[in-house]
mmCIF file of C-alpha atoms in Angstrom:
data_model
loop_
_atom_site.group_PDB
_atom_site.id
_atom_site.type_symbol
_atom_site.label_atom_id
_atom_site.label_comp_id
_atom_site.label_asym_id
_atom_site.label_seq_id
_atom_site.Cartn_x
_atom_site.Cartn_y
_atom_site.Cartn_z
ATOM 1 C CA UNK A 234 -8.680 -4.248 -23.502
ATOM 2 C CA UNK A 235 -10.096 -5.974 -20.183
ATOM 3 C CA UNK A 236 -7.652 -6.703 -18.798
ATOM 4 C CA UNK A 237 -6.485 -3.501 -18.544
ATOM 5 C CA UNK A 238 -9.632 -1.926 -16.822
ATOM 6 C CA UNK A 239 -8.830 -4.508 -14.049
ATOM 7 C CA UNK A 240 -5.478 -2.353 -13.526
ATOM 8 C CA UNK A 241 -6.637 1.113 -14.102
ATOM 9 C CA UNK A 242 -8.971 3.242 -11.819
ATOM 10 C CA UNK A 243 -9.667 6.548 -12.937
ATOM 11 C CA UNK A 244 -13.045 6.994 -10.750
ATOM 12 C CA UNK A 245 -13.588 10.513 -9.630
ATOM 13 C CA UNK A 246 -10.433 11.499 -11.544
ATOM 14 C CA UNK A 247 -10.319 13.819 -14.764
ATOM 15 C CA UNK A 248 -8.430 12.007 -17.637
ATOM 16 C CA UNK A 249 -6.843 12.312 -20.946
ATOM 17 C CA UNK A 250 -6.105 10.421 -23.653
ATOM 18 C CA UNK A 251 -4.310 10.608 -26.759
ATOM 19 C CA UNK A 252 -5.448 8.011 -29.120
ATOM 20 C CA UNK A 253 -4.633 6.505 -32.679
ATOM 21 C CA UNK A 254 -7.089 7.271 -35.144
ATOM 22 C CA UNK A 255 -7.568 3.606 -37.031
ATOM 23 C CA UNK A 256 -9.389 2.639 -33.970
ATOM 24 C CA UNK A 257 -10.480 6.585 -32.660
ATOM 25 C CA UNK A 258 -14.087 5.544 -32.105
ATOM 26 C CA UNK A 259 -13.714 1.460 -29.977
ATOM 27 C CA UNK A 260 -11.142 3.304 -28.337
ATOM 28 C CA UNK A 261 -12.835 6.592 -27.289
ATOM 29 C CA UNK A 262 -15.499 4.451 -25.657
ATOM 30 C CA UNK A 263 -12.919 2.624 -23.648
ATOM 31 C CA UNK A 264 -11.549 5.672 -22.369
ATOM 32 C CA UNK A 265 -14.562 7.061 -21.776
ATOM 33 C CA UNK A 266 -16.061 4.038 -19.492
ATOM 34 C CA UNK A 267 -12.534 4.680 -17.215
ATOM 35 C CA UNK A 268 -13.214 8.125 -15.654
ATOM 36 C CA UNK A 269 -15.860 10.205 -15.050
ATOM 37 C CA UNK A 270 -14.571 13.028 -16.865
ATOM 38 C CA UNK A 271 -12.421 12.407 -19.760
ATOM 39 C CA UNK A 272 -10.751 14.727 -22.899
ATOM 40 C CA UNK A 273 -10.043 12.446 -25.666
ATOM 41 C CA UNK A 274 -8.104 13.289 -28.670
ATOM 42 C CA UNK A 275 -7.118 11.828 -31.596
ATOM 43 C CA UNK A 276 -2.999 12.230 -31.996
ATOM 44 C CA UNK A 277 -2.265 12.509 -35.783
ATOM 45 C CA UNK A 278 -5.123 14.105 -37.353
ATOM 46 C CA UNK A 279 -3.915 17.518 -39.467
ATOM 47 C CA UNK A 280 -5.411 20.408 -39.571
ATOM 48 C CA UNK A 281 -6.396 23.556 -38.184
ATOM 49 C CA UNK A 282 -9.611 22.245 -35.799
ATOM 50 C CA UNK A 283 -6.765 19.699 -34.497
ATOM 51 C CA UNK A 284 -4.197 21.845 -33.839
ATOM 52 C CA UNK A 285 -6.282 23.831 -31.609
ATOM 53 C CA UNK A 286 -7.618 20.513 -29.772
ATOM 54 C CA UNK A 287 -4.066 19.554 -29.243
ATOM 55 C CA UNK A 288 -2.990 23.181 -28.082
ATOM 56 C CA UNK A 289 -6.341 23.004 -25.976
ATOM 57 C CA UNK A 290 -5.270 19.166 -24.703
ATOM 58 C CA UNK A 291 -1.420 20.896 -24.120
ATOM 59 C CA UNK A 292 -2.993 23.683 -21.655
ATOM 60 C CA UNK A 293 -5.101 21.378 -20.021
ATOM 61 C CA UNK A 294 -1.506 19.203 -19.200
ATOM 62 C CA UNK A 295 0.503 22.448 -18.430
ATOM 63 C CA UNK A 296 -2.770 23.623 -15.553
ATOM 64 C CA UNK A 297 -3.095 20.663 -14.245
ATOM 65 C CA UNK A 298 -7.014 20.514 -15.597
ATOM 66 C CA UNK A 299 -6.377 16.534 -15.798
ATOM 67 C CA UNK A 300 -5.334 14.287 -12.863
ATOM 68 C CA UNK A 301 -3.836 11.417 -15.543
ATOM 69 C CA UNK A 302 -2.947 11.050 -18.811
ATOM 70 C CA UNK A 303 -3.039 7.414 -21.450
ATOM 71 C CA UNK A 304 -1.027 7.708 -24.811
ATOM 72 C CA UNK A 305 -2.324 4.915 -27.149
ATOM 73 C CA UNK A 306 0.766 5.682 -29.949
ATOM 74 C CA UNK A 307 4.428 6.465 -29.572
ATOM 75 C CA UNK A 308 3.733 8.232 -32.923
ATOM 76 C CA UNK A 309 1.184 10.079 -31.936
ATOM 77 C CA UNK A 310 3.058 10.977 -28.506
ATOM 78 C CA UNK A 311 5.813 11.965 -30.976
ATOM 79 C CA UNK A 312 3.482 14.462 -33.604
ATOM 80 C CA UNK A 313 1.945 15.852 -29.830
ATOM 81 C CA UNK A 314 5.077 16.812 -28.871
ATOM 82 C CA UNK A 315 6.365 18.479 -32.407
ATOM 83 C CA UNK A 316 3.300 20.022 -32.815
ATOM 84 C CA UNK A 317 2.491 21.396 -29.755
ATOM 85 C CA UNK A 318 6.529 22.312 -29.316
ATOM 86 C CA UNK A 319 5.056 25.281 -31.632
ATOM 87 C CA UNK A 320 3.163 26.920 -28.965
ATOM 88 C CA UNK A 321 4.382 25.597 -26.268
ATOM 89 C CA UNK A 322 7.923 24.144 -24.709
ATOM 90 C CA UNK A 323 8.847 20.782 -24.607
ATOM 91 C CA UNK A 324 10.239 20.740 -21.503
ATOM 92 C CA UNK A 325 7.299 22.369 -19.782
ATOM 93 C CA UNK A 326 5.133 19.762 -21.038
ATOM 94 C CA UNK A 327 7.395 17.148 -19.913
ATOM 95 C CA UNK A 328 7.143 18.765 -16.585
ATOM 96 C CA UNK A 329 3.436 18.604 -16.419
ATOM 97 C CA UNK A 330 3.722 14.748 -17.450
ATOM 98 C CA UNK A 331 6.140 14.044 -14.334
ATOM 99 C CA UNK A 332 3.174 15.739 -12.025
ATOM 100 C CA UNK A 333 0.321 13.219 -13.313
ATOM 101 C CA UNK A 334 -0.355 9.939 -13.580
ATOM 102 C CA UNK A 335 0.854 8.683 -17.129
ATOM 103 C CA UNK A 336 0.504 6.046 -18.315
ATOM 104 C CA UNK A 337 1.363 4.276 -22.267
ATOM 105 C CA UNK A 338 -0.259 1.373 -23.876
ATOM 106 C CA UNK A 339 1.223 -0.231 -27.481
ATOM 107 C CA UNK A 340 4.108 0.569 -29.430
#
C-alpha cells in the first residue's frame, strides 16, 4: 500500500475508514499512520457492539466530526449503507459523503 501514502495526505485532518475484516488489523495500522486522528471500523462485522460503531461512524459522517473518509470494500460500503439506512437516511448520508473528501480503494 505505498504507493498510495505517496498520494494521500491526511496530516492535521480527522479521518475515517471503513475496512474489510480479512485484513482489519495490517490495514488499521495503515490507516492509522495517514492522519493524526483516525475512526476505523470494520464494515461487515454483525452484531449489536457493531451496529452501534457503525451508527456512531454514521453520526460522525452526518456532523461533519471527520474531514475525509477511505472505504476499503464495495461490500462493506454496501452493508454500511443497509445497515445504517435503519437509523438513518440514505440520502443524508450521501449528502455528508459529497461534503468530504472520499475516497475508495479495491473492488
Amino acid at each position: 500500500m505505498s504507493w498510495v501514502n505517496e498520494e494521500l495526505d491526511f496530516s492535521g485532518r480527522k479521518l475515517a475508514a471503513l475496512i474489510d475484516n480479512s485484513v482489519a488489523d495490517e490495514t488499521r495500522r495503515w490507516i492509522e499512520s495517514l492522519a493524526d486522528e483516525t475512526l476505523v471500523r470494520p464494515a461487515m462485522i454483525s452484531g449489536p457492539d457493531n451496529d452501534l460503531n457503525l451508527k456512531n461512524f454514521a453520526n460522525r459522517l452526518l456532523t461533519a466530526a471527520i474531514d475525509a473518509v477511505v472505504f476499503l470494500t464495495a461490500a462493506g460500503v454496501a452493508q454500511f449503507f443497509q445497515r445504517s439506512s435503519r437509523v438513518v437516511a440514505a440520502a443524508r448520508l450521501i449528502d455528508s459523503l459529497q461534503d468530504i473528501q472520499t475516497v475508495t480503494v479495491g473492488d
